[in-house]
Every structure is written in C-alpha cells, then in structure tokens.
Coordinates of C-alpha atoms in Angstrom, one line a residue:
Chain Y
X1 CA -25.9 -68.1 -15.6
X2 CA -27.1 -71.1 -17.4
X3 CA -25.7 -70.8 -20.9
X4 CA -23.7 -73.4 -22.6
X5 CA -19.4 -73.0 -21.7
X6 CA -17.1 -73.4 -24.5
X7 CA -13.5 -74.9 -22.9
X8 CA -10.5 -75.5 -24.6
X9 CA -7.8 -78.4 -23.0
X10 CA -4.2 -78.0 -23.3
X11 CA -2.7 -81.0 -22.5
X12 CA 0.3 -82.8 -24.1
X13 CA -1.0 -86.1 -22.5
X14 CA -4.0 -87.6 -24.9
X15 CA -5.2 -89.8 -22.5
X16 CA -5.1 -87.7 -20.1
X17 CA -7.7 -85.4 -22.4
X18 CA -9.8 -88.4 -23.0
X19 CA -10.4 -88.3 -18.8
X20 CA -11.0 -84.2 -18.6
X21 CA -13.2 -84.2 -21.7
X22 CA -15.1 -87.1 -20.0
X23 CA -15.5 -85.4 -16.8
X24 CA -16.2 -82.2 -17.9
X25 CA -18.7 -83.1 -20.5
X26 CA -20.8 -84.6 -17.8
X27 CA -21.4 -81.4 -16.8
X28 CA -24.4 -80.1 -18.7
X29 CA -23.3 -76.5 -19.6
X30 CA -19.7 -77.7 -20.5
X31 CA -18.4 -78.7 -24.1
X32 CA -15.2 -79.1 -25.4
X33 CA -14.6 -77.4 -28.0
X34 CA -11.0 -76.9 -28.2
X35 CA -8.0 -79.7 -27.5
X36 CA -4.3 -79.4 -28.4
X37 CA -1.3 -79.7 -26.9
X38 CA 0.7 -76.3 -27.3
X39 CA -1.0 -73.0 -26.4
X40 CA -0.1 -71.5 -29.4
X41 CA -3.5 -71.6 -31.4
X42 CA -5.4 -70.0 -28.7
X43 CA -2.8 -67.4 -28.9
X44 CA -2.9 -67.0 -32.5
X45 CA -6.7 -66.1 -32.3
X46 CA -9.2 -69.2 -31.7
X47 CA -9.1 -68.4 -27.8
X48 CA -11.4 -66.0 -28.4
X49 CA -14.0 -68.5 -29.0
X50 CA -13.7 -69.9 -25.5
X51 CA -14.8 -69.5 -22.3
X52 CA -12.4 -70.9 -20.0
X53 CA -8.4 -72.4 -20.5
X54 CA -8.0 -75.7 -18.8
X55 CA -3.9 -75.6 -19.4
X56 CA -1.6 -78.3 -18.1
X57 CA 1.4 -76.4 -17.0
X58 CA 4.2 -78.9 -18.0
X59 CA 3.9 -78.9 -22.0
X60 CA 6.3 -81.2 -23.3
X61 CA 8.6 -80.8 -20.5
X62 CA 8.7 -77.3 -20.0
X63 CA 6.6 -75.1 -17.7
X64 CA 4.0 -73.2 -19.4
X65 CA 3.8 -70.4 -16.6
X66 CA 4.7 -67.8 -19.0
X67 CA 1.5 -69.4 -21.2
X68 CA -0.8 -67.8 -18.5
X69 CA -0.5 -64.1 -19.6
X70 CA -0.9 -64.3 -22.5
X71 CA -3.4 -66.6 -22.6
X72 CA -5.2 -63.8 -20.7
X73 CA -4.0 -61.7 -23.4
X74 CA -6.3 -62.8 -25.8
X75 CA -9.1 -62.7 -23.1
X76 CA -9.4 -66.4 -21.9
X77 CA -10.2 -67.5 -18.6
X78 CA -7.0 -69.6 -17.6
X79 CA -7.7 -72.9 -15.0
X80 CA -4.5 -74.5 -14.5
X81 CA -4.6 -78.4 -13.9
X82 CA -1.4 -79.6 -12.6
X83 CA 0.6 -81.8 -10.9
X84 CA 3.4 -79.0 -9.9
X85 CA 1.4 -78.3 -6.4
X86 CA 4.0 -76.7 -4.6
X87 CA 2.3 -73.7 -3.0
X88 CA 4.8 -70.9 -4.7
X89 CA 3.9 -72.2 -7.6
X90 CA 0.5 -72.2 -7.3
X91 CA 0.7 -68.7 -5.9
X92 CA 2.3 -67.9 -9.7
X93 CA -0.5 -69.1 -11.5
X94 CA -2.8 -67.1 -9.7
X95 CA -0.8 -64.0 -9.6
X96 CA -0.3 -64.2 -13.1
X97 CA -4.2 -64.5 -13.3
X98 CA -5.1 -67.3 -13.6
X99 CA -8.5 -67.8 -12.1
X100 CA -8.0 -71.4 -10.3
X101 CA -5.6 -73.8 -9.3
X102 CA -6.5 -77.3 -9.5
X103 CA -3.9 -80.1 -8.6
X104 CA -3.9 -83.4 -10.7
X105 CA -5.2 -85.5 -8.0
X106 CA -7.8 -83.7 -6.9
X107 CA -11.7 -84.5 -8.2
X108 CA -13.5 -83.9 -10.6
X109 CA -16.3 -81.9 -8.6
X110 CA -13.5 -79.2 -8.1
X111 CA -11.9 -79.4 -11.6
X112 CA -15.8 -78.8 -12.8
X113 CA -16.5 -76.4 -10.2
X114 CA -13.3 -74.2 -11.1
X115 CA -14.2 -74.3 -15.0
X116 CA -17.7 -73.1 -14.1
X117 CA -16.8 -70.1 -12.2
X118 CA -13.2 -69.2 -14.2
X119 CA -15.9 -69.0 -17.0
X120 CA -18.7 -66.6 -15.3
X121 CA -16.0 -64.8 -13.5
X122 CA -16.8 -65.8 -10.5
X123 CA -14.8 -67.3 -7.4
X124 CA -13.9 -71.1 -6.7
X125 CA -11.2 -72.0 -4.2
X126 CA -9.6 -75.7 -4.9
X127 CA -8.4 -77.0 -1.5
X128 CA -4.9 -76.6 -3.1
X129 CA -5.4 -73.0 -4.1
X130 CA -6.9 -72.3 -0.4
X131 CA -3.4 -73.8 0.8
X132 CA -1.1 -71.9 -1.5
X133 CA -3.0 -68.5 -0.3
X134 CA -3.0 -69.4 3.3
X135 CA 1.4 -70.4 3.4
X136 CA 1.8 -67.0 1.7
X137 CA 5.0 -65.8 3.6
X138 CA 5.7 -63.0 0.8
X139 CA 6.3 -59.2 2.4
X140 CA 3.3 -58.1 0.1
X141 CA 0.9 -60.4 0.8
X142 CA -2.3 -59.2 1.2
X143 CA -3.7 -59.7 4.9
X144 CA -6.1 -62.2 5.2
X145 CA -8.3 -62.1 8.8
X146 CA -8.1 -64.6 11.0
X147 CA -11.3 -66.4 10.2
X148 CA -10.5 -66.1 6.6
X149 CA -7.4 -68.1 7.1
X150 CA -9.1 -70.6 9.5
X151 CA -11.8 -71.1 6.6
X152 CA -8.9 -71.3 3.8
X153 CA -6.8 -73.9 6.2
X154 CA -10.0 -76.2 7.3
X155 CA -11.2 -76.3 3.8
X156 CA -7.4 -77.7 2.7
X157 CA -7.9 -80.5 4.8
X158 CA -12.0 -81.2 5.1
X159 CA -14.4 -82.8 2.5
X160 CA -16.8 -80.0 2.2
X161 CA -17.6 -76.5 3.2
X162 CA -20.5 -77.7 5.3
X163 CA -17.9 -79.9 7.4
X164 CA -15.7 -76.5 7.6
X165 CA -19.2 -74.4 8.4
X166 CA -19.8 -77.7 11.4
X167 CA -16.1 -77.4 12.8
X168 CA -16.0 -73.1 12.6
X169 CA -19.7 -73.2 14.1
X170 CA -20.9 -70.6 11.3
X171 CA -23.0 -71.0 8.5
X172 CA -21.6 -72.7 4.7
X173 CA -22.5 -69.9 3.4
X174 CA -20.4 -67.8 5.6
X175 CA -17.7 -70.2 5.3
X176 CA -18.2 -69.8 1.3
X177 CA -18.0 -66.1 2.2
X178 CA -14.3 -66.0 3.8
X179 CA -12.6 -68.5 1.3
X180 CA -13.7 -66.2 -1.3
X181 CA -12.8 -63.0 -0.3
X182 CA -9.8 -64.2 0.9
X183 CA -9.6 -65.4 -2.7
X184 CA -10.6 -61.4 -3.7
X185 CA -7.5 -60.3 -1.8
X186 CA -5.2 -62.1 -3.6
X187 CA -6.8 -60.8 -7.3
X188 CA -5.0 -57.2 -6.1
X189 CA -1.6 -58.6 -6.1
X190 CA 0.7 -59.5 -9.0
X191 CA 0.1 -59.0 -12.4
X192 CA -2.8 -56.8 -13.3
X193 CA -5.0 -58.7 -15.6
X194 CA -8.5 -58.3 -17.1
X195 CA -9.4 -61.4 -15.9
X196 CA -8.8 -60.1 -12.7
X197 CA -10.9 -56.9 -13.0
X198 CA -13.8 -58.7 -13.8
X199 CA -13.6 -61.0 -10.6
X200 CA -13.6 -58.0 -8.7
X201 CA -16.2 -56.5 -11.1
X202 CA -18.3 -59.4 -10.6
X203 CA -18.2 -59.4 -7.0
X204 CA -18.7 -56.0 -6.1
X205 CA -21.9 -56.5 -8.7
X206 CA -23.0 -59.5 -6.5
X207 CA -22.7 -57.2 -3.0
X208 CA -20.3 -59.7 -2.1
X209 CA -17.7 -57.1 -1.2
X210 CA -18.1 -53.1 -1.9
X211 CA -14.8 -51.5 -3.3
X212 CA -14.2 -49.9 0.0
X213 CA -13.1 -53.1 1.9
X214 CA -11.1 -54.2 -0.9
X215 CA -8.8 -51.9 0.7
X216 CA -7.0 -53.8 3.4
X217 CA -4.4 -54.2 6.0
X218 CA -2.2 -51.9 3.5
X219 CA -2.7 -53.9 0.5
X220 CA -4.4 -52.3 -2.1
X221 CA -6.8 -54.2 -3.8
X222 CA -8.1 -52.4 -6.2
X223 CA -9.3 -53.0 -10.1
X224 CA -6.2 -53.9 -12.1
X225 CA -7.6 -51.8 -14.9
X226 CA -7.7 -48.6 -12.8
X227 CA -3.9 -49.4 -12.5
X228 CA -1.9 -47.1 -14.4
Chain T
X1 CA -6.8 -102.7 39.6
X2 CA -6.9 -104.9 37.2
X3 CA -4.2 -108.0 37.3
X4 CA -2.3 -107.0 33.8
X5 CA -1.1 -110.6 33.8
X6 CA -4.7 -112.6 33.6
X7 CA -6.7 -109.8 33.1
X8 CA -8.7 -110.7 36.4
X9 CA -9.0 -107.9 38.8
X10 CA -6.6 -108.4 42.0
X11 CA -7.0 -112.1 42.1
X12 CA -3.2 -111.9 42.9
X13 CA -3.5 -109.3 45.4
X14 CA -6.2 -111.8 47.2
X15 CA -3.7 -114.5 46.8
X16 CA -0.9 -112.3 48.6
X17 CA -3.6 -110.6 51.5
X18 CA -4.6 -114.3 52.3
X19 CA -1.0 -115.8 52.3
X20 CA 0.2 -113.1 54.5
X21 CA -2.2 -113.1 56.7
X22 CA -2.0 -117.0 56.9
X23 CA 1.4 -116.9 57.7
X24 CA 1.4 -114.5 60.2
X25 CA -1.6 -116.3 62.0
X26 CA 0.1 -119.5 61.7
X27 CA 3.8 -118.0 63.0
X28 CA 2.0 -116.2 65.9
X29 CA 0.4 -119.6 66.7
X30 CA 3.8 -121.4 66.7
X31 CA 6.2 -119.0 68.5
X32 CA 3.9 -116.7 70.8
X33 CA 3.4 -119.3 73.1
X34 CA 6.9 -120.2 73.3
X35 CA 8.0 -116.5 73.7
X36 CA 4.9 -116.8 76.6
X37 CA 6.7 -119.9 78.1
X38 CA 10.2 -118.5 78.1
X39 CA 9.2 -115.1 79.6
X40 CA 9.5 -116.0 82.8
X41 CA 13.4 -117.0 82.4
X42 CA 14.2 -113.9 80.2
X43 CA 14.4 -112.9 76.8
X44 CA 18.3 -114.2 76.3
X45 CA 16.8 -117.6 76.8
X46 CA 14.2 -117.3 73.7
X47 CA 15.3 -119.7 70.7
X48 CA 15.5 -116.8 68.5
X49 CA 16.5 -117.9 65.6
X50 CA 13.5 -120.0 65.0
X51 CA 11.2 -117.7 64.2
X52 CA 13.4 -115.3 61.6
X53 CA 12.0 -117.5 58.7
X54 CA 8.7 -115.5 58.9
X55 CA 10.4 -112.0 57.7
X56 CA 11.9 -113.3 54.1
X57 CA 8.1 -114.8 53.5
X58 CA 6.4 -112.2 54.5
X59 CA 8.7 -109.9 52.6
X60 CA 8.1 -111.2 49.1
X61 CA 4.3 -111.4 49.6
X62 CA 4.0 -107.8 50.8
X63 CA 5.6 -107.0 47.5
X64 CA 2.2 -108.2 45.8
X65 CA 0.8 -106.1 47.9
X66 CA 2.5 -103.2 47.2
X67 CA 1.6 -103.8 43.7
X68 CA -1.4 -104.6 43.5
X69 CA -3.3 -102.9 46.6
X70 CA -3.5 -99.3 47.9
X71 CA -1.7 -97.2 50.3
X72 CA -4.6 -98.8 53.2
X73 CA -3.8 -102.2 52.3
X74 CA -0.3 -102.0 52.9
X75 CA -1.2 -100.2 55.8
X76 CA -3.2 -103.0 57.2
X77 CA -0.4 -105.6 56.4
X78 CA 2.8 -103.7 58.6
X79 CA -0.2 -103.7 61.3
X80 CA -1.0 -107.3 60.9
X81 CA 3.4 -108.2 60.9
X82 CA 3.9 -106.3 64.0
X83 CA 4.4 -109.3 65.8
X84 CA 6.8 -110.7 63.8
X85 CA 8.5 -107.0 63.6
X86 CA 8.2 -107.1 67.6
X87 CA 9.5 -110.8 67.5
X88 CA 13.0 -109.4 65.1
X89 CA 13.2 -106.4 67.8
X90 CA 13.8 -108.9 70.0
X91 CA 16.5 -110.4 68.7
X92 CA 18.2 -107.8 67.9
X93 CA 18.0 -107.1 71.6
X94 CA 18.6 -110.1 72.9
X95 CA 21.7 -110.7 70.7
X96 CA 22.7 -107.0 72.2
X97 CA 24.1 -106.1 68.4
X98 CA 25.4 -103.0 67.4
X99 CA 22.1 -100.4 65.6
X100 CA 24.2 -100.7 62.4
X101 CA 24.2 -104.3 62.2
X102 CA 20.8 -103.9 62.7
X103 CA 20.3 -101.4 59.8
X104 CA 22.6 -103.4 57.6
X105 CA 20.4 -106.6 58.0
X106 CA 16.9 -105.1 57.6
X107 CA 18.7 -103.7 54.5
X108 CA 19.9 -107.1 53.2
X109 CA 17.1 -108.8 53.8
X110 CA 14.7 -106.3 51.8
X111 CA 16.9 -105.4 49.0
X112 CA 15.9 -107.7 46.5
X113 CA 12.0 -106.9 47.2
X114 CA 12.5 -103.3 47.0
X115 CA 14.8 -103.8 43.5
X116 CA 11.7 -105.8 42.5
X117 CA 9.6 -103.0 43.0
X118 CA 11.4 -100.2 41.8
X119 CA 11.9 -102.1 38.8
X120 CA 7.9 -102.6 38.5
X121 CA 7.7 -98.6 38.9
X122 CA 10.0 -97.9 36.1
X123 CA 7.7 -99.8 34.0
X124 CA 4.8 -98.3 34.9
X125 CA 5.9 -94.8 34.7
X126 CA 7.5 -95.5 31.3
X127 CA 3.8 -97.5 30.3
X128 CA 2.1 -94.2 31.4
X129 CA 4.1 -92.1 29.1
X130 CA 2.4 -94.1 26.5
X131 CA -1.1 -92.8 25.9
X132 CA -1.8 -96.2 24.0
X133 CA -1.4 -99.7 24.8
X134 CA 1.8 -101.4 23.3
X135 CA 1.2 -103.2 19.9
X136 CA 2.4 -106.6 21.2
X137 CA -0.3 -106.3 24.2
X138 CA -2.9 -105.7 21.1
X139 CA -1.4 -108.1 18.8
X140 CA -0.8 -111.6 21.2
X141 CA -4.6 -112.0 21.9
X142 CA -5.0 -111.7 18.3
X143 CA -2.3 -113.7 16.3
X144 CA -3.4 -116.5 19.6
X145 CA -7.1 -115.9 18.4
X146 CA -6.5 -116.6 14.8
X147 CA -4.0 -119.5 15.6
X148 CA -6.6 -121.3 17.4
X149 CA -9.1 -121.2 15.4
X150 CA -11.4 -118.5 17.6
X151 CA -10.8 -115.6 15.2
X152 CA -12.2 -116.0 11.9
X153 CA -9.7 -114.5 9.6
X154 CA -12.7 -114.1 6.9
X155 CA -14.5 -111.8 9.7
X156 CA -14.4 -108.5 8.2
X157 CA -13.9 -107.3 12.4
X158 CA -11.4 -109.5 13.0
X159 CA -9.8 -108.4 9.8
X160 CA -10.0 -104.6 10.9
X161 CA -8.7 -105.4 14.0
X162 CA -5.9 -106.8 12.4
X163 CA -5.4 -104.1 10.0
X164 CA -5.4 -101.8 13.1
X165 CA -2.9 -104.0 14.8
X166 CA -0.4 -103.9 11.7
X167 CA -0.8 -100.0 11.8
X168 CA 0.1 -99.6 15.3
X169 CA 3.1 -102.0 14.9
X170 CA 4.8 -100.1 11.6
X171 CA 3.8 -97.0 13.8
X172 CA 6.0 -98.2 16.3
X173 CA 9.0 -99.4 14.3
X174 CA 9.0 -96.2 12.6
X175 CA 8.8 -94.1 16.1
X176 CA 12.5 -95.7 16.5
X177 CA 14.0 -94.5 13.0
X178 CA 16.3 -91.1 13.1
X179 CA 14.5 -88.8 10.3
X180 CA 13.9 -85.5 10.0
X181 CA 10.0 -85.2 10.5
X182 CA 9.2 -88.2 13.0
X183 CA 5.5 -86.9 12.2
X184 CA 5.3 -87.5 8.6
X185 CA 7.5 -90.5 8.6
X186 CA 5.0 -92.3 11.5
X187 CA 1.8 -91.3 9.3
X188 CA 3.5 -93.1 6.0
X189 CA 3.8 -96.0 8.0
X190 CA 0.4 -95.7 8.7
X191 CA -0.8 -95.2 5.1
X192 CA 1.9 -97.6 3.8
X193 CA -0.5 -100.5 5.5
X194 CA -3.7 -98.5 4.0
X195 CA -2.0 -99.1 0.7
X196 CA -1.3 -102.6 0.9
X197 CA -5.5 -103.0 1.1
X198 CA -5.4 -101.1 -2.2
X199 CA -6.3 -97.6 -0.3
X200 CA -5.3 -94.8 -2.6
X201 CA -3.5 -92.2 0.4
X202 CA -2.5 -88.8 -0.2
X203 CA -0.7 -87.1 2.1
X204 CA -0.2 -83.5 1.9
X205 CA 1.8 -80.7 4.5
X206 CA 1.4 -77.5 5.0
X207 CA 4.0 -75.7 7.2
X208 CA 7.3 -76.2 8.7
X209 CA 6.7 -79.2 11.3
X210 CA 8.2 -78.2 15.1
X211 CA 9.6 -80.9 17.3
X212 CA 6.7 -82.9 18.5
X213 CA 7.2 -85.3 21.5
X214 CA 6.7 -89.0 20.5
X215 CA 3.4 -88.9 23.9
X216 CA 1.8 -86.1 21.6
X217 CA 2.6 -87.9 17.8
X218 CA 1.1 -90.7 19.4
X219 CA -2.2 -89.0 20.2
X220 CA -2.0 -86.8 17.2
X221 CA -1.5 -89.9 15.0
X222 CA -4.3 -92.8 17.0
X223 CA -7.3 -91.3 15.1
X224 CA -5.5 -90.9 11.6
X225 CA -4.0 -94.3 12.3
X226 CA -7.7 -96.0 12.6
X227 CA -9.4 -93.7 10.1
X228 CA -6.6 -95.3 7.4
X229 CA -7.3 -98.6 8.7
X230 CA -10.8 -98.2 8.4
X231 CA -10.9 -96.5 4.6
X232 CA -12.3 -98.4 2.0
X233 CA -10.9 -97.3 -1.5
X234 CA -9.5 -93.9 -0.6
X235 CA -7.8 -91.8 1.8
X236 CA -6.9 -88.1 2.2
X237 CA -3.7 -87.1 4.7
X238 CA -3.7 -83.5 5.6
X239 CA -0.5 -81.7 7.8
X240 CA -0.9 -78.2 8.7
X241 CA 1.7 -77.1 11.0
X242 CA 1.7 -73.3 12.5
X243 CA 2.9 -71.4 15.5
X244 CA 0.4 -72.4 17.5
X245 CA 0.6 -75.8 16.8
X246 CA 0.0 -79.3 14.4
X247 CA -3.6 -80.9 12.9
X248 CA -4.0 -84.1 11.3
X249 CA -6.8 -84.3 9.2
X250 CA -8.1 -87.6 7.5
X251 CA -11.3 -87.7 4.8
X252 CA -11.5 -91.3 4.1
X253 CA -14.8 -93.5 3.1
X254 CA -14.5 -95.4 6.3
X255 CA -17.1 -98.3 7.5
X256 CA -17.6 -97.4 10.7
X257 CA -16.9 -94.8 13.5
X258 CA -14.0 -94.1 14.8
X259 CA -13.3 -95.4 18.5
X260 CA -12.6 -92.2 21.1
X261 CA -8.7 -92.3 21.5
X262 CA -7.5 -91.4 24.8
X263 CA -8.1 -87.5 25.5
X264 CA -5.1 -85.4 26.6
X265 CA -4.5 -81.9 27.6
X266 CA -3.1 -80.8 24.3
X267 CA -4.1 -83.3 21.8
X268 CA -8.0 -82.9 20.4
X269 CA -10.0 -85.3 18.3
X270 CA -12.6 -84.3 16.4
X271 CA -14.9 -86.3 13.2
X272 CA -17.6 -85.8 11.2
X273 CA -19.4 -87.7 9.1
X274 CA -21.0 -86.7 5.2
X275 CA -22.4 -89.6 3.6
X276 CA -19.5 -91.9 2.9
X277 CA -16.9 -89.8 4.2
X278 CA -15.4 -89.9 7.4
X279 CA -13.4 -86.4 8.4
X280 CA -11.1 -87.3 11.5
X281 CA -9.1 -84.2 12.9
X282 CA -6.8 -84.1 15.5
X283 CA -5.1 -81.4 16.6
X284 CA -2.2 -80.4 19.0
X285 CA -1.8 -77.1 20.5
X286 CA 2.0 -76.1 22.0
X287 CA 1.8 -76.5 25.6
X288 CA 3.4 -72.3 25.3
X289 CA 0.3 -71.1 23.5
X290 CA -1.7 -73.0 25.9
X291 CA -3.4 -71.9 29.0
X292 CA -1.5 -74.8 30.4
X293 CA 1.9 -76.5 30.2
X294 CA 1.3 -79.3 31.9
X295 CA 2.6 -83.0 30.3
X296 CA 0.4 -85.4 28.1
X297 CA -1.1 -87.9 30.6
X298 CA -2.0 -91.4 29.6

C-alpha cells in the first residue's frame, strides 16, 4: 500500500492548516490536496478526489458532527481532529463513521498514522479513541474481552504499544491485535456506513478476523451494507 | 534506631543507658551502706527521705530509653533500679502508709514521663500513617544547604532535589483543601510545579474517581510526583479509575530513573523506559477486590 494519499483539511483555523499540512506532508505518501474551511465543497463533488477527510469538528463555532455522514456520503474517509475529547463525543464521530478520532493535543505520529490507515481502510486506534471505546457505558455496546479492554486502557495512558506488549507480557503485535479488533467491534454499531463495510471488508481480507467472530457477546457486527 | 534528632543512631539512648546506670551505681554506693549500718536498729530508723531523689532522675532517663531502645533494654533497666524500687518499698513500709497513698504517689511521680511518652507514640503512629517523609524534614537540610553555601543552586541535582521538594510541599497544602477529587486536585499541584519549569502537562481522566484515602493518594501520587519533576519539556497525566481500582500513568522525557517509592500492599509502581521517555505507572487496587484488606503500611 505504497501509493501516493490525496487529503483534504477542513479547518476554519489557517494557522492551524499551515501546522497539519506541515506535519502531514512530511509523510512521504501524503499530499494535500484540498484546504477550506466549510465542508461544503467536498460535499458538492471534489471529495471524490480524496482519500481521507481530516475535518475539524467546531467550524466557525458550530459543531460539524452532522458533517460526518455525509462526508461519507460522497465516499470520503472522515479523520476527525479535535479539541471536543469528551469520550461521548468521540464515541459520535466514530459511530457516525468516522474512521479515527484524534484529539488536538495529541502528535503528529498518530494524526499521520490515523490519515494513513482512514485512507487504506485500515485500523488505527488514537489513545483518545482507545479511551472513548473503553468508558462506553451505552446498553448496546458491543462487548469488548477483557484483554481487549486492558490493551485499549494501557494504550490510553502508555507511550507505545511495545510499552503496553512489556506491561500485558504478550507480544506488540498481539497487543496491536486486541486494540483493533476491539476497534472492529465498534464499526457494527451506529450508523451503517460504507466506510465501515470496507474496514470490516479489509480485515476479514487480511485474516485479521473471519465474519464468524464478528458476531459477539450479542452484538451483531456485521457488514453495514448487508444491513437492510 | 536511628536518633531522628541528629541523625546518629542511638547516641541518645547511650547517653540515657550510661546516665542510669551511673546513677544507680552511685546512689547504691551512697545509701546501701547506710541502710547496712541502720539495719541493726530497724528500718523506722533509716533516714528515708534521703534517698527518694534517685526515682524522679531515674524516671526521666528511662523515658530515653523507652524511646529509643527495645523491649530488653528496658528490661535490663527496671532490673538494674531494683534497689532503688526496694529502697521506695521501704519507705512506704516504714512510714506504714495506706496502699492508696502508695498508688497515688507512684502515679504522681510518673505522670509527666508517661504523658511524655504517650505523646511521642501519637506522633509516631500518626508519622507511620505517612508512607513518605514530611516535606519540611526534606526541605530544612535543603534550604540550610543552599543558605550556606554547600548546595550549589546551579547543580542540576540539587536543583531536582529542589524541584522534588516544592512538589511534595504543594502536594501537601493541597491534601488539606476540601474538593471534590482530592486525587486530581493533589496531581495539579504536582504538575502546576512541572509548569513553572516550562513542562507542557496534560492531564487526562478516565472514570468516576472512588474515595481514596490520603495513605494510598500518597503512594499513588510519589512516582507521578518525581516523574513530573523530573520531565524535561513534556509531560503526559493519565487517570483511569474502575471498579477495581485507580492507575496513574506518567510518560514524560525524564533525565534519570525514578527512585523506588515505598511499596505498600495495595499501591504498585511500575516504569519503563523507550528512548527518551519515561512511562511511570502506579496503581491501586480496592482493598475489597483484594486478596487482602489489610491497611497501607509505611
């Protein structure tokens, strides 16, 4: 997966777009090619030509939650960069499909990371998303195992996943393994979205998971699409 | 033991063994031979009142030994004062007073020695509920230090120790405040003093924080509290609070190890090092999840 990403940057701040185009185009497979500070462009048609949505969720001092769908509607890959971190918030964002959370003050190795995979529809858990999954009180949460929420609460308040992997005894990869299927569970719930179909699409196709054990503790997780 | 006062080990229990003992040696060389002499006549005859002095003295030295030596010491001393115990029997006989009066002047004469001592054992239980030394203990060896010139304020040690110091003093004014999460309020003190050395701190909670005894946020705060004073430019403050208990984590690019804080039965430290970054987690488990419910010990 080594092919150039095209990202668009909604963002009402321009400074604040000077700093994520800098630290994104470090990356060598990013470029922006898309700023602006409403969504509506995207919707109107040039979000096709992107990979991945990095949207600010307070756009001119309103909360651009209802941006997400639709966004998604038009087939981008929504990142939301925000300061708003409480954890039902977050929780929104991702039931509304987007495919990361990433708070303002968190760095640029997870902003980047979370672009990458919202991109190639694959799975990145910020330390602030891993939080928001792991408070979930709601009735219909999905269930998460207990080593899935040890991974998803260690890897809120470590550096790394090879710190988590040291302090759970297991493997990073393992470790990588339970934040993202934990991550899997949640893209059953909420909103079905295409966005969210291909996650699952993608990591069935990866033998990361196998449709059968998307089916748990009650909660179905299945493909959105097959939703009717 | 170690003398808390001068930080010499028992040079004032020596002090105390040898002044008792000289006392008693001397006051058996002054009044036995009397008591010898006057036997023969009968104990009314005895000067008693000559050789009462002895108790008060011996009194106010066995208090340092109480403090500062062991259940066979003290042992050893009643042993070594029996004469003079025998010699106040005596009296008492002799002067053919009532048991009460007895009773009610043993009691008089050792009342202010036992006050002295229970008041030295409510401090020390109330210093053992404390699972760190107080911040003035830390702090007067330090500001003296610097004031003398013996501490280099330019020392980047001396300026951690400091930094430590400062810590553990806004740790303890904020342990007295009335607030709703003791726990968060405490570790804002902390970073507060991180901030001051341009540190950028986040704190972040997760969970609804229980009641936490101050013995346990002390522990669960110690490692934090040097990991922030230790960070260079940045510092990260996680809460996580569940039913089974409360973590602090800290990820900070600190300079050097973190020193061992005092283990206790429900409070764990753990850190790791990743190139820069220092991850210090500390973690309290409810004492009725536990295998055991038995108290934080110093």
């Amino acid at each position: 997966m080594d092919e150039t990403v095209n990202v668009a940057v909604i963002e009402d701040h321009p400074v604040v777009i000077e700093g994520i185009v800098s630290w994104l185009e470090a990356e060598p497979r990013i470029r922006v090619t898309y700023t602006g500070d409403t969504t509506d462009g995207l919707i109107g048609g040039a979000g096709r030509e992107v990979d991945a949505v990095l949207l600010d969720l307070e756009l001119h001092g309103h909360v651009a939650l209802g941006d997400i769908p639709r966004l998604i509607g038009v087939g981008c890959r929504v990142v939301v960069y925000s300061q708003h971190t409480e954890h039902r918030v977050v929780r929104q964002a991702l039931r509304l499909g987007a495919s990361d959370f990433v708070a303002k003050h968190e760095s640029k190795q997870h902003l980047v990371k979370a672009v990458l995979a919202a991109a190639d529809d694959e799975v990145y858990v910020t330390p602030t998303a891993a939080a928001a999954l792991v408070s979930d009180r709601d009735e219909g949460r999905p269930r998460l195992s207990e080593r899935e929420r040890t991974a998803l609460l260690l890897w809120f308040q470590s550096m790394s996943k090879s710190a988590v992997a040291r302090h759970m005894n297991v493997s990073p990869h393992t470790v990588d393994m339970f934040i993202r299927r934990a991550r899997l569970k949640y893209a059953g719930v909420g909103r079905a979205a295409p966005t969210k179909a291909d996650l699952l699409a993608r990591a069935i196709e990866d033998g990361m998971v196998s449709p059968g054990e998307l089916t748990t503790g009650g909660t179905e997780v299945g493909l959105p699409g097959s939703r009717t | 033991m170690t003398d808390a006062t001068t930080g010499r080990p028992g040079s004032s229990y020596a002090c105390a063994t040898a002044g008792f003992l000289a006392i008693v040696v001397a006051w058996c060389a002054w009044r036995v031979p009397a008591a010898v002499t006057h036997l023969g006549d009968g104990i009314g005859e005895v000067p008693v009142e000559q050789g009462s002095w002895a108790g008060g003295a011996l009194g106010w030295l066995g208090v340092l030994i109480v403090l500062r030596g062991g259940g066979a010491a003290v042992g050893l001393a009643l042993v070594a004062a029996m004469p003079v115990t025998a010699w106040l029997l005596v009296v008492w006989h002799a002067e053919r007073t009532s048991t009460a009066h007895l009773v009610e002047e043993v009691l008089l004469g050792t009342a202010p020695q036992l006050c002295v001592l229970a008041v030295h054992r409510m401090r020390e239980r109330s210093a053992a509920r404390r699972p760190h030394e107080s911040p003035g203990r830390e702090l007067r060896p330090l500001l003296d230090g610097i004031a003398t010139g013996r501490l280099d304020p330019g020392d980047p040690e001396v300026r951690r120790r400091c930094a430590v110091a400062a810590a553990r003093v806004r740790r303890a004014f904020a342990e007295t405040d009335q607030v709703e999460a003791p726990l968060l309020h405490e570790l804002r003190a902390c970073a507060d003093v991180a901030e001051r050395r341009r540190v950028a701190v986040d704190l972040e909670v997760l969970g609804d924080l229980p009641e936490i005894p101050r013995p346990v946020r002390r522990a669960l705060t110690e490692a934090p509290l040097v990991a922030l004073a230790d960070a260079r430019t940045h510092a990260r403050v996680v809460v996580v609070a569940d039913e089974r208990g409360v973590a602090v984590s800290v990820v900070a690019d600190a300079t050097r190890p973190v020193s061992p804080s005092s283990p206790t039965d429900q409070v764990t430290t753990v850190h790791q090092w990743e190139g820069e970054d220092l991850w210090i987690h500390t973690r309290w488990t409810r004492p009725s999840t536990s295998r055991s419910s038995r108290t934080i010990r110093s």
